[in-house]
PDB file of C-alpha atoms and ligand atoms in Angstrom:
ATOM      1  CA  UNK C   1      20.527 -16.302  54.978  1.00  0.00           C
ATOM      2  CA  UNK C   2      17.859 -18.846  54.713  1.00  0.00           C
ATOM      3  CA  UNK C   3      16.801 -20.792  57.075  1.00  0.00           C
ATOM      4  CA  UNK C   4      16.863 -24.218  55.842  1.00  0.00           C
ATOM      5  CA  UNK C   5      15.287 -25.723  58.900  1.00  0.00           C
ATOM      6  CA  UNK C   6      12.367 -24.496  57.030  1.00  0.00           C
ATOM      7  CA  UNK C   7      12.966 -25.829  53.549  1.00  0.00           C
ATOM      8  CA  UNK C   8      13.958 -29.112  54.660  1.00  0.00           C
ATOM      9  CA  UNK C   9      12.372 -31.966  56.578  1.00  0.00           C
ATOM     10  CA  UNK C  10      15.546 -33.389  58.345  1.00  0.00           C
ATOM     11  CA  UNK C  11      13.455 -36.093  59.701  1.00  0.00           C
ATOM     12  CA  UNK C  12      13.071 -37.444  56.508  1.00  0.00           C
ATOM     13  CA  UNK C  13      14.160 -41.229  56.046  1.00  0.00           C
ATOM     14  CA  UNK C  14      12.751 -41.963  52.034  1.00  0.00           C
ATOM     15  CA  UNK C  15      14.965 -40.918  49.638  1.00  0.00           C
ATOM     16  CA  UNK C  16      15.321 -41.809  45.571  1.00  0.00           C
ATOM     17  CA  UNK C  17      17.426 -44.925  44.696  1.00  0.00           C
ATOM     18  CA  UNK C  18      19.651 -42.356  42.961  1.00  0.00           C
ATOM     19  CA  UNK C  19      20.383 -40.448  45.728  1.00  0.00           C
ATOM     20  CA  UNK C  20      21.175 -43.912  47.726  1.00  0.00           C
ATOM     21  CA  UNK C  21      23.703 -44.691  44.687  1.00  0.00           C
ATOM     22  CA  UNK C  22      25.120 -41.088  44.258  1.00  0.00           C
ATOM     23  CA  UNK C  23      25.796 -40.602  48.307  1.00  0.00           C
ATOM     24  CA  UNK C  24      27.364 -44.767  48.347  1.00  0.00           C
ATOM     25  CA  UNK C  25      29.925 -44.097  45.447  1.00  0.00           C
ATOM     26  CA  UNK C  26      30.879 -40.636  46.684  1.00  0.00           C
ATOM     27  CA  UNK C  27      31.511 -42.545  50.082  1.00  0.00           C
ATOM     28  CA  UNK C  28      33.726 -45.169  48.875  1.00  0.00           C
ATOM     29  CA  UNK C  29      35.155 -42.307  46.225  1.00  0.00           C
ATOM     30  CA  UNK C  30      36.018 -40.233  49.507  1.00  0.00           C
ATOM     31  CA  UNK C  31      37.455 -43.592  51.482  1.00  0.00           C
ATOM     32  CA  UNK C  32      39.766 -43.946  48.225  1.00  0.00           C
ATOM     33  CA  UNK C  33      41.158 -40.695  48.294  1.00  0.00           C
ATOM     34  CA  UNK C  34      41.937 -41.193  52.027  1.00  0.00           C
ATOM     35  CA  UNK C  35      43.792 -43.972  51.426  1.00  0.00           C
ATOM     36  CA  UNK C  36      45.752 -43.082  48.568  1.00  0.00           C
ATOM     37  CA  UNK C  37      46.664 -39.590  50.579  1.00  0.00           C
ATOM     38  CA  UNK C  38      47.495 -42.149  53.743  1.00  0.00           C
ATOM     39  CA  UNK C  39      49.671 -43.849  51.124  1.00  0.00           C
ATOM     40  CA  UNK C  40      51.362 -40.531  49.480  1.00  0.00           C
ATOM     41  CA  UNK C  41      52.562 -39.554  53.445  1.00  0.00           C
ATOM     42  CA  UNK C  42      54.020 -42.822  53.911  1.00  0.00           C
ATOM     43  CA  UNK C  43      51.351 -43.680  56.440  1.00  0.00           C
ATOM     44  CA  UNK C  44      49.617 -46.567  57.729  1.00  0.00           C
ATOM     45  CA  UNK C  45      46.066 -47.665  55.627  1.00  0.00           C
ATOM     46  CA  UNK C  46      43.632 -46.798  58.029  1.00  0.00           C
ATOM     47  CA  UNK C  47      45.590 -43.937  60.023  1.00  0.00           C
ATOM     48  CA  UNK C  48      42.957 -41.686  59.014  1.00  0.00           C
ATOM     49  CA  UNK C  49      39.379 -41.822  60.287  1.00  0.00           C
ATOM     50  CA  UNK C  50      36.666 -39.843  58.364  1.00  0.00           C
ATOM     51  CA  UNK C  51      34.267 -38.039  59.704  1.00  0.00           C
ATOM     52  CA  UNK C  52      31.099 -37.218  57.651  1.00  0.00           C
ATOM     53  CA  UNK C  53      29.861 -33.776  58.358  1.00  0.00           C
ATOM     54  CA  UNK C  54      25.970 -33.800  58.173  1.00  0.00           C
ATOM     55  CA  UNK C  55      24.434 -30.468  58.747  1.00  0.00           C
ATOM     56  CA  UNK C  56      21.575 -29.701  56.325  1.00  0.00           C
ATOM     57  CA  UNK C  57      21.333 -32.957  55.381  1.00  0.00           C
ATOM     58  CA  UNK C  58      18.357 -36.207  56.112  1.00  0.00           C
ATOM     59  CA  UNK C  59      18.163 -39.123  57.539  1.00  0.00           C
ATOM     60  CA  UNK C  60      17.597 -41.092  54.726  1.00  0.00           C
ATOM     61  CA  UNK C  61      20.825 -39.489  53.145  1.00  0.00           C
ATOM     62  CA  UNK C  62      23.037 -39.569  56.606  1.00  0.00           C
ATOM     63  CA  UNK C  63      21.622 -43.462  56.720  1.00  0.00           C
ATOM     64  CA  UNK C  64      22.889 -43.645  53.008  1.00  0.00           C
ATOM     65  CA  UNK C  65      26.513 -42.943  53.429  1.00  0.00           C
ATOM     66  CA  UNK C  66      26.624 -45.229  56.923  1.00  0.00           C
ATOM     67  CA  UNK C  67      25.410 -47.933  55.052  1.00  0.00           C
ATOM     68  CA  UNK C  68      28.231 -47.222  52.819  1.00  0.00           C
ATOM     69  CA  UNK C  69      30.634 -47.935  55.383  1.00  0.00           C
ATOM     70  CA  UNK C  70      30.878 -44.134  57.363  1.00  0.00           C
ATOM     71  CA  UNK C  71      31.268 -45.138  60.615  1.00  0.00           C
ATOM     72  CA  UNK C  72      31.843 -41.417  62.244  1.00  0.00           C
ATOM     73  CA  UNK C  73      29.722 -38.455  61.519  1.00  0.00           C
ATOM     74  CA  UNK C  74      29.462 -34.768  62.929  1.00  0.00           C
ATOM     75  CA  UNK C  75      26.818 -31.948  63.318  1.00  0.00           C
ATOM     76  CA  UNK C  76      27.194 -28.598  63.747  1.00  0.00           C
ATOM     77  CA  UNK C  77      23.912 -27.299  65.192  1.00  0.00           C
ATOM     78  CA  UNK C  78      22.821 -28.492  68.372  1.00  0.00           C
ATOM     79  CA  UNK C  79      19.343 -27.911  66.928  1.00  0.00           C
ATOM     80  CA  UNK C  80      19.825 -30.416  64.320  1.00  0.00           C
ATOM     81  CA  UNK C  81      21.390 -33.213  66.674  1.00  0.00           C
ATOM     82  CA  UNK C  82      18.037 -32.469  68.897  1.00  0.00           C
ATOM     83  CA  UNK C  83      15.573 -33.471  65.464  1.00  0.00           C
ATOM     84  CA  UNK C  84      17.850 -35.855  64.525  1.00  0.00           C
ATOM     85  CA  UNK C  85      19.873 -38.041  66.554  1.00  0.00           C
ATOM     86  CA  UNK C  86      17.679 -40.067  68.253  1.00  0.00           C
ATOM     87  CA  UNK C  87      16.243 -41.596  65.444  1.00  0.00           C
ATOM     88  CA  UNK C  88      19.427 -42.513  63.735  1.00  0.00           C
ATOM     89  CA  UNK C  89      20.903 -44.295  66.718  1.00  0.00           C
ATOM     90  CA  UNK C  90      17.921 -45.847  66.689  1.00  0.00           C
ATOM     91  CA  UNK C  91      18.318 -46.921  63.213  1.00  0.00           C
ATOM     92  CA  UNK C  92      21.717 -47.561  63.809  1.00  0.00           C
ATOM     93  CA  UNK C  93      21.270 -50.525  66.564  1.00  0.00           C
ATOM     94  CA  UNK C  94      18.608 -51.856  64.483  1.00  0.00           C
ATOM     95  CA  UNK C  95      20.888 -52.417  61.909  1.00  0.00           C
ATOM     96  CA  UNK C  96      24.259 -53.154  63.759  1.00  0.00           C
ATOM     97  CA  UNK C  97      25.896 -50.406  62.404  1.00  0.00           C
ATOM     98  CA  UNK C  98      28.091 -48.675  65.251  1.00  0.00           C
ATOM     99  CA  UNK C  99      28.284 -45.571  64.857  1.00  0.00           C
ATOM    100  CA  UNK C 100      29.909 -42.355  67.058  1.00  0.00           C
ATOM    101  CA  UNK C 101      28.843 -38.891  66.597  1.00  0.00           C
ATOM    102  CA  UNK C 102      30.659 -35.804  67.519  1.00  0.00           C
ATOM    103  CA  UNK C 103      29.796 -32.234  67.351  1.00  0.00           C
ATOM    104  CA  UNK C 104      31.700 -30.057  65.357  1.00  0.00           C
ATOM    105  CA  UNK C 105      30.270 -26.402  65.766  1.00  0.00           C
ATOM    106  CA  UNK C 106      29.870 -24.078  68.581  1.00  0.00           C
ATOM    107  CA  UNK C 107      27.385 -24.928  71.772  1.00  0.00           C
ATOM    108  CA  UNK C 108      26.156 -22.630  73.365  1.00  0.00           C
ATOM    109  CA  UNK C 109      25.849 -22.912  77.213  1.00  0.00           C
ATOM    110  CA  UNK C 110      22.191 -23.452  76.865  1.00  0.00           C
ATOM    111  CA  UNK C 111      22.353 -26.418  74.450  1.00  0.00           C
ATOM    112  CA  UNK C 112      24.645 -28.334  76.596  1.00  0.00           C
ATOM    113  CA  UNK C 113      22.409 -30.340  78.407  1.00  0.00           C
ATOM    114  CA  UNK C 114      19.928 -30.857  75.282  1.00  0.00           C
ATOM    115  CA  UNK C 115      23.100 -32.359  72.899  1.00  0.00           C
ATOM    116  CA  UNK C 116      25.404 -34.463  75.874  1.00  0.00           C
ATOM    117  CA  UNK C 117      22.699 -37.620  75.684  1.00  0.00           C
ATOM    118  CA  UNK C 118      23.662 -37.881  72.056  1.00  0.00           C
ATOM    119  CA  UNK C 119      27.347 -37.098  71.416  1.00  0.00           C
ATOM    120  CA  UNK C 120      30.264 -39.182  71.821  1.00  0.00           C
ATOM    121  CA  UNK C 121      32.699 -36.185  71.877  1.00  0.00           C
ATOM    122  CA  UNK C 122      32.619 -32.473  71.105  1.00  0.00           C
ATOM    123  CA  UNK C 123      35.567 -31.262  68.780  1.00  0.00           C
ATOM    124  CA  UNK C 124      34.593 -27.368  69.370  1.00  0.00           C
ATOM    125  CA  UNK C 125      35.709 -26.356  72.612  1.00  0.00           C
ATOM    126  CA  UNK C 126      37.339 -22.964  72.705  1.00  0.00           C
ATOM    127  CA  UNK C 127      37.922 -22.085  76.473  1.00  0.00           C
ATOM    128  CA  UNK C 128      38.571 -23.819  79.908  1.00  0.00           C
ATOM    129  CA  UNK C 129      35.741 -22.235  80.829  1.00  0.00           C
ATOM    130  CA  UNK C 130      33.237 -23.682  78.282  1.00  0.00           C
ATOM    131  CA  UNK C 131      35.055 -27.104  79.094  1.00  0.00           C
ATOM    132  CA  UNK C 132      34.330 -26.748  82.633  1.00  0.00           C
ATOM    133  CA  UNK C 133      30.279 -26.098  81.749  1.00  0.00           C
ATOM    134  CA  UNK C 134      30.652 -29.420  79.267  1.00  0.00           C
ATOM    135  CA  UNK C 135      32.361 -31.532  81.959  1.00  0.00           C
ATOM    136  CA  UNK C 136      30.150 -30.307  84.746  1.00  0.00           C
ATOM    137  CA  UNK C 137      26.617 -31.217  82.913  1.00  0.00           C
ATOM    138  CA  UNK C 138      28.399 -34.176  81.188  1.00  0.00           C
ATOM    139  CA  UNK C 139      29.234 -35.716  85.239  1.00  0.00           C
ATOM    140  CA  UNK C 140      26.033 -35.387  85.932  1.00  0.00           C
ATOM    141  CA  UNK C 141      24.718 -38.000  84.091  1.00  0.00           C
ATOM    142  CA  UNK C 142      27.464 -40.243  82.611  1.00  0.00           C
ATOM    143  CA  UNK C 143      30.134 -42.657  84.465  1.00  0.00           C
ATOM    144  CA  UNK C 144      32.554 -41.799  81.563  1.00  0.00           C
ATOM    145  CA  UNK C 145      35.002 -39.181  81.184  1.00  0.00           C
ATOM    146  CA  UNK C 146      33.643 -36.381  78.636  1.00  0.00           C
ATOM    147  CA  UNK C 147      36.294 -36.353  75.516  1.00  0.00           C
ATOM    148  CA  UNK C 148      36.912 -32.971  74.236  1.00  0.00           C
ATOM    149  CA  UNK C 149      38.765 -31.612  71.534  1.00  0.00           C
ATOM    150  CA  UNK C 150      40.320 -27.632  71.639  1.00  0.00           C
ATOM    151  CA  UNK C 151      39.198 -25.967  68.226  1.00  0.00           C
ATOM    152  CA  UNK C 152      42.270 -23.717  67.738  1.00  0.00           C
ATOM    153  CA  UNK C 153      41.581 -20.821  65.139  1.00  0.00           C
ATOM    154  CA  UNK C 154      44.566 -21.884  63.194  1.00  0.00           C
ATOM    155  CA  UNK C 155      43.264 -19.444  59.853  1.00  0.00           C
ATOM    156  CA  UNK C 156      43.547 -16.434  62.188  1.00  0.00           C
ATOM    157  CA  UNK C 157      40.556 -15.074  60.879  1.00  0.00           C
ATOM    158  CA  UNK C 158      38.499 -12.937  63.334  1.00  0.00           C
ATOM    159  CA  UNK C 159      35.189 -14.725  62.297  1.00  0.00           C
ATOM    160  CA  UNK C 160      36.677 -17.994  62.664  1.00  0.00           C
ATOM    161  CA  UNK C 161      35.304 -20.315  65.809  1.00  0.00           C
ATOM    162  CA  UNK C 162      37.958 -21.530  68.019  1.00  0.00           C
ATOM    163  CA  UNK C 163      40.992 -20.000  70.595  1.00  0.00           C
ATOM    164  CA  UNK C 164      43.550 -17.970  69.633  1.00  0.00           C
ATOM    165  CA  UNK C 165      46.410 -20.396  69.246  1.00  0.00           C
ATOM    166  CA  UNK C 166      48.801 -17.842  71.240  1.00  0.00           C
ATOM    167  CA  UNK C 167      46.458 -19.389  74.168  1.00  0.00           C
ATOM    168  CA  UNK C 168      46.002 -22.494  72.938  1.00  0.00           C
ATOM    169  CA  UNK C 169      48.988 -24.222  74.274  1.00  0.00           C
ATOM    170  CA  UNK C 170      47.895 -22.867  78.312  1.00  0.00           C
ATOM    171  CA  UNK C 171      44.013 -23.298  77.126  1.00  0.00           C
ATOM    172  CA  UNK C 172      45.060 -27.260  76.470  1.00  0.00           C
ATOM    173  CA  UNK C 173      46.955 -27.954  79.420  1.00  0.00           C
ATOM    174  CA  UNK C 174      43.910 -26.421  81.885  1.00  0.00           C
ATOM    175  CA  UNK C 175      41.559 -28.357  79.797  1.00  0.00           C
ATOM    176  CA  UNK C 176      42.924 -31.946  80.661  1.00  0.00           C
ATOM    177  CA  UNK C 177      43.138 -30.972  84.180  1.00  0.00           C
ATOM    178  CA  UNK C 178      39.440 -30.326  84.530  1.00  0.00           C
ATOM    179  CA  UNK C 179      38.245 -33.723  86.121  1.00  0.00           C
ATOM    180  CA  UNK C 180      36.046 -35.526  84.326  1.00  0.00           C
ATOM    181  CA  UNK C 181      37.001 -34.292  81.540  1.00  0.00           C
ATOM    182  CA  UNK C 182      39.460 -36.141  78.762  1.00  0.00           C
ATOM    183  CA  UNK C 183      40.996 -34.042  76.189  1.00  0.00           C
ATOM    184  CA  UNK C 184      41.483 -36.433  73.003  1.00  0.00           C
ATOM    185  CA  UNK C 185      42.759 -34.161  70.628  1.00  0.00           C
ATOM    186  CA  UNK C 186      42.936 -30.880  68.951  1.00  0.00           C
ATOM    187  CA  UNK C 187      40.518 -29.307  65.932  1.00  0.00           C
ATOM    188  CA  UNK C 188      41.153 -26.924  63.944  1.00  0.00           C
ATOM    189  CA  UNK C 189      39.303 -25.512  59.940  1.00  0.00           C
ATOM    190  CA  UNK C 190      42.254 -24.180  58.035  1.00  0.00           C
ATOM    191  CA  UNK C 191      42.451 -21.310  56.191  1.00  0.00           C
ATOM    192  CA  UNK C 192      40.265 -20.490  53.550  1.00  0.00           C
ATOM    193  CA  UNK C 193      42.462 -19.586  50.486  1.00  0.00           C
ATOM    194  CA  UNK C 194      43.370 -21.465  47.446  1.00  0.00           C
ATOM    195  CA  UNK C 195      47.102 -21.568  47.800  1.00  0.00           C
ATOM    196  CA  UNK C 196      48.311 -24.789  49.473  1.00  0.00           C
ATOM    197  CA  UNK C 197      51.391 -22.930  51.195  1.00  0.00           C
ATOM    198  CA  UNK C 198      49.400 -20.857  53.903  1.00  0.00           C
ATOM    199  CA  UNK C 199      46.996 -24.294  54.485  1.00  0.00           C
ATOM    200  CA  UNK C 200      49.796 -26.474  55.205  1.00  0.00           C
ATOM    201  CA  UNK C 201      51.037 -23.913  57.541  1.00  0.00           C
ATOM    202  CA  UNK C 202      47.523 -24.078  59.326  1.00  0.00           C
ATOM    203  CA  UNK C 203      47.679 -27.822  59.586  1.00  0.00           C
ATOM    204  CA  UNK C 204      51.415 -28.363  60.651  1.00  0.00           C
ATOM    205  CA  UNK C 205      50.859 -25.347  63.133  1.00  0.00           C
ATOM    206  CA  UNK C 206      48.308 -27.752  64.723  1.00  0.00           C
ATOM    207  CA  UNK C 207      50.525 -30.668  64.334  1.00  0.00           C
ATOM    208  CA  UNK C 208      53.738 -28.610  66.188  1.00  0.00           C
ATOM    209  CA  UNK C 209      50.938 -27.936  69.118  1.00  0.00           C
ATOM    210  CA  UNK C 210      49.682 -31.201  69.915  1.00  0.00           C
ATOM    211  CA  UNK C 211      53.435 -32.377  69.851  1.00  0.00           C
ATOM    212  CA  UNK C 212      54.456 -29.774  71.980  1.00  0.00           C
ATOM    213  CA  UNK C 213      51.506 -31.015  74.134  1.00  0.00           C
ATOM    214  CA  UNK C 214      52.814 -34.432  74.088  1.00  0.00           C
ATOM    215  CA  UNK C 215      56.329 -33.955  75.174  1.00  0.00           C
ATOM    216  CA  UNK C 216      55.726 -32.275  78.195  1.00  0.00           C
ATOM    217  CA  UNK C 217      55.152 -35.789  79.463  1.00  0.00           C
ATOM    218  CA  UNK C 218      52.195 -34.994  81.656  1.00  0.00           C
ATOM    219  CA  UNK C 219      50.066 -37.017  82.289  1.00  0.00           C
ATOM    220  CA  UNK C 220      46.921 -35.162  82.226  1.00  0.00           C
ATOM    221  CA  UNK C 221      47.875 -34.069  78.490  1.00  0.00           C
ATOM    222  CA  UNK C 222      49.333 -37.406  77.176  1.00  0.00           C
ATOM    223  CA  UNK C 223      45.713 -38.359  75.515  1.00  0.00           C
ATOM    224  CA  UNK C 224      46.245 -35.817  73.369  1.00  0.00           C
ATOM    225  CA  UNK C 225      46.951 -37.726  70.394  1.00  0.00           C
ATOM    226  CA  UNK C 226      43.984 -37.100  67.770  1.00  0.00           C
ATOM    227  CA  UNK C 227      44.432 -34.342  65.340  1.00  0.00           C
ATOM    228  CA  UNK C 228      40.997 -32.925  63.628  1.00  0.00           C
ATOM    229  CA  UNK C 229      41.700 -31.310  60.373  1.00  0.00           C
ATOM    230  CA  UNK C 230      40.988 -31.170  56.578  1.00  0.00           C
ATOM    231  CA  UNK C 231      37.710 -30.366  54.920  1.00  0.00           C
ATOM    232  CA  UNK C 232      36.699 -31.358  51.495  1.00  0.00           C
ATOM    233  CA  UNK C 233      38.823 -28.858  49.565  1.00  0.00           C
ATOM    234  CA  UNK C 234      42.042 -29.530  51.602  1.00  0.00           C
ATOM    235  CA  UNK C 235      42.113 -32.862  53.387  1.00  0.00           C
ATOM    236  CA  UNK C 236      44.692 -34.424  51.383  1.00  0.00           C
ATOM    237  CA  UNK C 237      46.855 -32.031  52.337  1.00  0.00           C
ATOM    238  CA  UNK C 238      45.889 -32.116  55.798  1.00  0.00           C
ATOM    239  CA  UNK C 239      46.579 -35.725  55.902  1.00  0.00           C
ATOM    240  CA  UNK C 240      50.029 -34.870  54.421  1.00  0.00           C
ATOM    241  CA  UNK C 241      50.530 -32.824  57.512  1.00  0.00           C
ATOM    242  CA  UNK C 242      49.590 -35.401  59.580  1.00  0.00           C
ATOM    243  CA  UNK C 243      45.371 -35.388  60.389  1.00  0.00           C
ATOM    244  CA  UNK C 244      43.900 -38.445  62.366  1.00  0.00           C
ATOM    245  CA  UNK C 245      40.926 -37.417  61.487  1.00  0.00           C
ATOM    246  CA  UNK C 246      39.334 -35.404  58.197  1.00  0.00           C
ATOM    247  CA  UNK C 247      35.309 -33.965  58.227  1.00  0.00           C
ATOM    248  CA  UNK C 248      33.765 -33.786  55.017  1.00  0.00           C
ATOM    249  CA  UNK C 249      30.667 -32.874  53.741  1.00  0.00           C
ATOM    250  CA  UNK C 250      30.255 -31.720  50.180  1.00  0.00           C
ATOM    251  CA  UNK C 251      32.812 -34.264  49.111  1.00  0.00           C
ATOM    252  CA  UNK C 252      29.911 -37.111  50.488  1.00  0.00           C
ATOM    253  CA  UNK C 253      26.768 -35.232  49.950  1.00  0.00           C
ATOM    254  CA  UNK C 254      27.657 -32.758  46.866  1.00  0.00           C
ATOM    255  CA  UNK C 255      27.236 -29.045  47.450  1.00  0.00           C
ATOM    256  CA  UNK C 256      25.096 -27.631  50.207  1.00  0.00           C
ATOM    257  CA  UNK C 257      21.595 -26.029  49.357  1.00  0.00           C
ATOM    258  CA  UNK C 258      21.530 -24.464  52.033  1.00  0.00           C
ATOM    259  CA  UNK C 259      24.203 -22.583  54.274  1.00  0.00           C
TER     260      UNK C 259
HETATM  261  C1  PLP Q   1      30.617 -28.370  57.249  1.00  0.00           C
HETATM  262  C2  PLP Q   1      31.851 -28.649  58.017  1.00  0.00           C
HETATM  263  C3  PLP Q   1      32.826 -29.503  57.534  1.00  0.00           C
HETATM  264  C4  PLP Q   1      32.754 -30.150  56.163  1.00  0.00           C
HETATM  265  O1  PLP Q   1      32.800 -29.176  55.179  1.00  0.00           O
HETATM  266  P1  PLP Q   1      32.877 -29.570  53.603  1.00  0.00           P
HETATM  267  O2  PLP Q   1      33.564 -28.433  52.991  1.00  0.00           O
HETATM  268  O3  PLP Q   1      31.469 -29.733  53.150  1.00  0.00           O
HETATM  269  O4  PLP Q   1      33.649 -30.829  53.530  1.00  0.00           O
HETATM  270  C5  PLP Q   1      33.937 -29.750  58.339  1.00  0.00           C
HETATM  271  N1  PLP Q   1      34.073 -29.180  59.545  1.00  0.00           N
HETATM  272  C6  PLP Q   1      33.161 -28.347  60.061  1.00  0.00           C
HETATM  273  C7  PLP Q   1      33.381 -27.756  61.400  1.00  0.00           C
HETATM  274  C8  PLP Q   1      32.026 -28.053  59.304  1.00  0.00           C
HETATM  275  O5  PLP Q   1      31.130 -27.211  59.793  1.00  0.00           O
END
């Protein structure tokens, strides 16, 4: 694989007029779709929040698409968030654009402390115990409960990040116990196949679990609520099965260079 952290200055704010236009229309292109996929399910304008997944690529082109109007964004590498975050939320105060950032790929117990000054919630938790380590480091410095999502591996496949989602439901409930800690929602990347039935299935099996989460009616579990799923190729189905939030990246940014 190459490393692209070695082909590409992420720190990089100047980019071509064209590439300003090209990233603003897809944004607004991708906000459209959203809606009119809110609008096929019979939901509310607006339901849906959109998170911009930004792994691989600048500042100048994250800056782009925020100036469009993206108002969420993701990374996946703690490595990236450490080149790159301070400077955007720099830029973003500057310019009175407010913006949250969550990470979306795994953390290792190392890079907890390095990526907690800069995140507003991490969407790839897979275990009470990692949740524990999260909450623990994230006490130690903030006033604030630490909001957590539970990636569930909802595809199934073995080299998929997230729990097993025969654990999930137990996994969940330990999670919002954890003090400290607030669990917002649950994550999931469907399945990878080009048939929409097995996708669906993915999403709505996400869906059942949250609502299963909900009607217990405890208390710890009852902020629950968000439900992170839908990529590029799928999110208007995901919205369909009832998403609160959809990350894209390629749909934004075009195809990735780099892996
Ligand atoms: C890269 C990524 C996305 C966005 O993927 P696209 O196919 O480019 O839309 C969403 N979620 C996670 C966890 C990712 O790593």
């Amino acid at each position: 694989m190459v490393n692209y952290l070695d082909h590409k200055d992420l720190v990089n704010e100047v980019i071509s007029r064209e590439r300003i236009q090209e990233i603003h229309d897809a944004t607004l292109r991708c906000f459209d779709r959203v809606h009119r996929a809110e609008s096929a399910a019979g939901r509310l304008e607006n339901s849906v929040r959109v998170l911009v997944a930004t792994k691989t690529r600048d500042i100048g082109e994250i800056m782009a698409t925020i100036q469009a109007g993206t108002r969420l964004i993701g990374e996946n590498r703690p490595q990236e968030v450490q080149i790159k975050a301070a400077r955007l939320r720099q830029l973003c105060e500057e310019n009175h654009l407010p913006v949250e950032s969550h990470l979306i790929g795994q953390l290792q117990k190392n890079k907890i402390n390095k990526v907690i000054p800069f995140v507003d919630a991490i969407e790839s938790v897979d275990s009470v115990e990692q949740a524990q380590q999260i909450a623990q480091r994230w006490a130690a410095v903030n006033d604030t409960p630490c909001r957590l999502f539970l990636e569930v591996n909802e595809s199934h496949e073995k080299s998929k990040s997230g729990c097993d989602p025969a654990r999930a439901f137990d996994e969940a409930c330990a999670i919002a116990e954890i003090p400290s800690v607030q669990l917002i929602g649950l994550m999931t990347i469907g399945t990878h196949v080009e048939e929409e039935q097995p996708i669906r299935r993915s999403f709505a099996s996400l869906r059942e679990l949250r609502d299963k989460l909900l009607q217990t009616g405890g208390e710890e579990v009852a902020s629950c609520t968000e439900l992170s799923m839908g990529m590029t190729h799928d999110f208007p189905l995901a919205i369909a099965e009832g998403a609160t939030e959809i990350r894209v990246g390629s749909a934004i940014f075009g195809e990735r260079l780099f892996v």
